[in-house]
Amino acid sequence: MNADLDELRRLRRARDRMDREYAQPLDVPALARTALMSPGHFSRRFREAYSETPYSYLMTRRIERAKALLRRGDLSVTDVCFAVGCTSLGSFSARFTELVGETPSRYRARHHDEFHGLPACQTMVVTRPRRAGAEGARKRAASEKHSVAAPA
């Protein structure tokens, strides 16, 4: 039991590092070193403990921060992409759209008045990206495909 608690503490240390250093170039080997584990063991145990891969967790943190920067409206989507540690605008946009349900540009362009006056900690909870799952993503893509207006 004590060994399990020690391993969970080490996993949490790596997760906390992702929370703090999300904009830095982090990869599984670096995170595994933080947790004092081999990369393969770290990935397996992280997924067992947190129900997602280390990469998925890190990308969710990055998208979460990107949403906050996009709501401000003073940075371009490209600037936000690089500010949160992503190196590919295409991958960033695809992951953002997958998690948020709309493109970064569309998210940035719309009004975010519903969050005005809300404490930052509550805004973070309300706007946290949530994975809809493969079925939800397929349904969303199908509904978007059918909801596109015909050209005039």
XYZ file of C-alpha atoms in Angstrom:
152
model
C 0.000 0.000 0.000
C 2.805 2.425 0.865
C 4.461 1.816 -2.520
C 1.147 2.650 -4.263
C 0.875 5.940 -2.381
C 4.459 6.803 -3.260
C 3.780 6.081 -6.928
C 0.631 8.238 -6.857
C 2.619 11.080 -5.294
C 5.175 10.822 -8.085
C 2.424 10.772 -10.718
C 0.863 13.844 -9.122
C 4.246 15.581 -9.206
C 4.365 15.042 -12.982
C 0.737 16.165 -13.374
C 1.427 19.281 -11.303
C 4.423 19.998 -13.541
C 2.103 19.862 -16.579
C -0.283 22.270 -14.837
C 2.540 24.719 -14.105
C 4.707 24.334 -17.203
C 2.033 23.670 -19.865
C 3.644 26.229 -22.209
C 7.050 24.522 -22.045
C 8.093 21.733 -24.403
C 7.139 18.707 -22.313
C 7.253 15.127 -23.511
C 6.616 11.745 -21.904
C 10.311 10.995 -21.208
C 10.741 14.327 -19.364
C 7.539 13.801 -17.380
C 8.526 10.206 -16.618
C 11.825 11.481 -15.191
C 9.824 13.827 -12.947
C 7.874 10.807 -11.684
C 11.057 8.684 -11.434
C 9.639 6.071 -13.823
C 10.389 4.679 -17.256
C 8.368 6.360 -20.032
C 6.287 3.247 -20.717
C 5.489 2.597 -17.069
C 4.721 6.264 -16.509
C 2.282 6.375 -19.442
C 0.470 3.224 -18.304
C 0.223 4.270 -14.669
C -0.791 7.857 -15.526
C -3.619 6.571 -17.702
C -4.755 4.170 -14.964
C -4.677 6.907 -12.327
C -6.224 9.781 -14.330
C -8.222 8.005 -17.081
C -6.336 9.787 -19.866
C -2.881 9.773 -21.372
C -0.245 12.289 -20.275
C -0.412 13.916 -23.731
C -4.195 14.260 -23.548
C -3.975 15.785 -20.069
C -1.326 18.284 -21.192
C -3.296 19.265 -24.301
C -6.432 19.798 -22.224
C -4.496 22.166 -19.945
C -3.159 24.007 -23.005
C -6.627 24.339 -24.533
C -8.010 25.498 -21.190
C -5.441 28.296 -21.079
C -5.968 29.068 -24.766
C -9.666 29.632 -24.128
C -8.822 32.230 -21.472
C -6.399 34.025 -23.812
C -8.872 33.944 -26.708
C -11.631 35.395 -24.513
C -9.405 38.431 -23.903
C -9.450 39.070 -27.641
C -6.100 40.876 -27.881
C -4.080 37.979 -29.333
C -4.403 36.218 -32.672
C -5.140 32.503 -32.768
C -1.554 31.914 -33.933
C -0.147 33.927 -31.018
C -2.323 31.972 -28.574
C -1.258 28.660 -30.129
C 2.410 29.396 -29.477
C 1.776 31.072 -26.111
C 0.291 27.859 -24.698
C 3.171 25.703 -25.926
C 1.773 24.234 -29.130
C 4.107 24.155 -32.107
C 1.596 23.353 -34.858
C -1.319 25.673 -35.593
C -3.126 22.869 -37.416
C -2.843 20.412 -34.527
C -3.789 23.124 -32.045
C -6.879 24.101 -34.055
C -7.949 20.489 -34.520
C -7.585 19.670 -30.816
C -9.279 22.929 -29.780
C -12.228 22.191 -32.070
C -12.418 18.600 -30.801
C -12.524 19.657 -27.146
C -14.461 22.931 -27.364
C -16.838 22.198 -30.221
C -15.917 25.245 -32.296
C -12.807 26.572 -33.985
C -10.444 28.870 -32.080
C -11.315 31.721 -34.454
C -15.039 31.312 -33.901
C -14.516 31.043 -30.123
C -12.376 34.221 -30.119
C -14.880 36.153 -32.263
C -17.992 35.533 -30.193
C -18.997 37.504 -27.126
C -18.118 36.085 -23.736
C -20.354 38.349 -21.666
C -21.653 35.393 -19.657
C -18.295 35.275 -17.860
C -18.121 38.985 -17.047
C -17.917 39.473 -13.282
C -17.494 35.756 -12.621
C -14.455 34.984 -10.415
C -11.567 33.461 -12.371
C -11.747 30.177 -10.455
C -15.424 29.727 -11.393
C -14.800 30.749 -14.996
C -12.093 28.087 -15.161
C -14.490 25.385 -13.954
C -17.313 26.463 -16.271
C -15.094 26.729 -19.357
C -12.958 23.617 -18.743
C -12.664 21.641 -21.989
C -14.469 18.316 -21.790
C -13.960 15.465 -24.184
C -17.275 14.429 -25.721
C -15.934 11.016 -26.695
C -15.724 9.546 -30.170
C -19.496 9.158 -30.532
C -20.137 12.741 -29.416
C -17.509 14.066 -31.827
C -19.053 12.118 -34.734
C -22.542 13.425 -33.893
C -21.242 16.987 -33.574
C -19.390 16.735 -36.900
C -22.495 15.324 -38.599
C -24.733 18.067 -37.212
C -22.254 20.764 -38.268
C -22.043 19.236 -41.748
C -25.836 19.382 -42.118
C -26.213 22.822 -40.560
C -23.956 24.604 -43.070
C -26.021 27.078 -45.041
C -26.213 26.641 -48.794
C -24.351 29.302 -50.778
C -26.534 32.177 -51.957
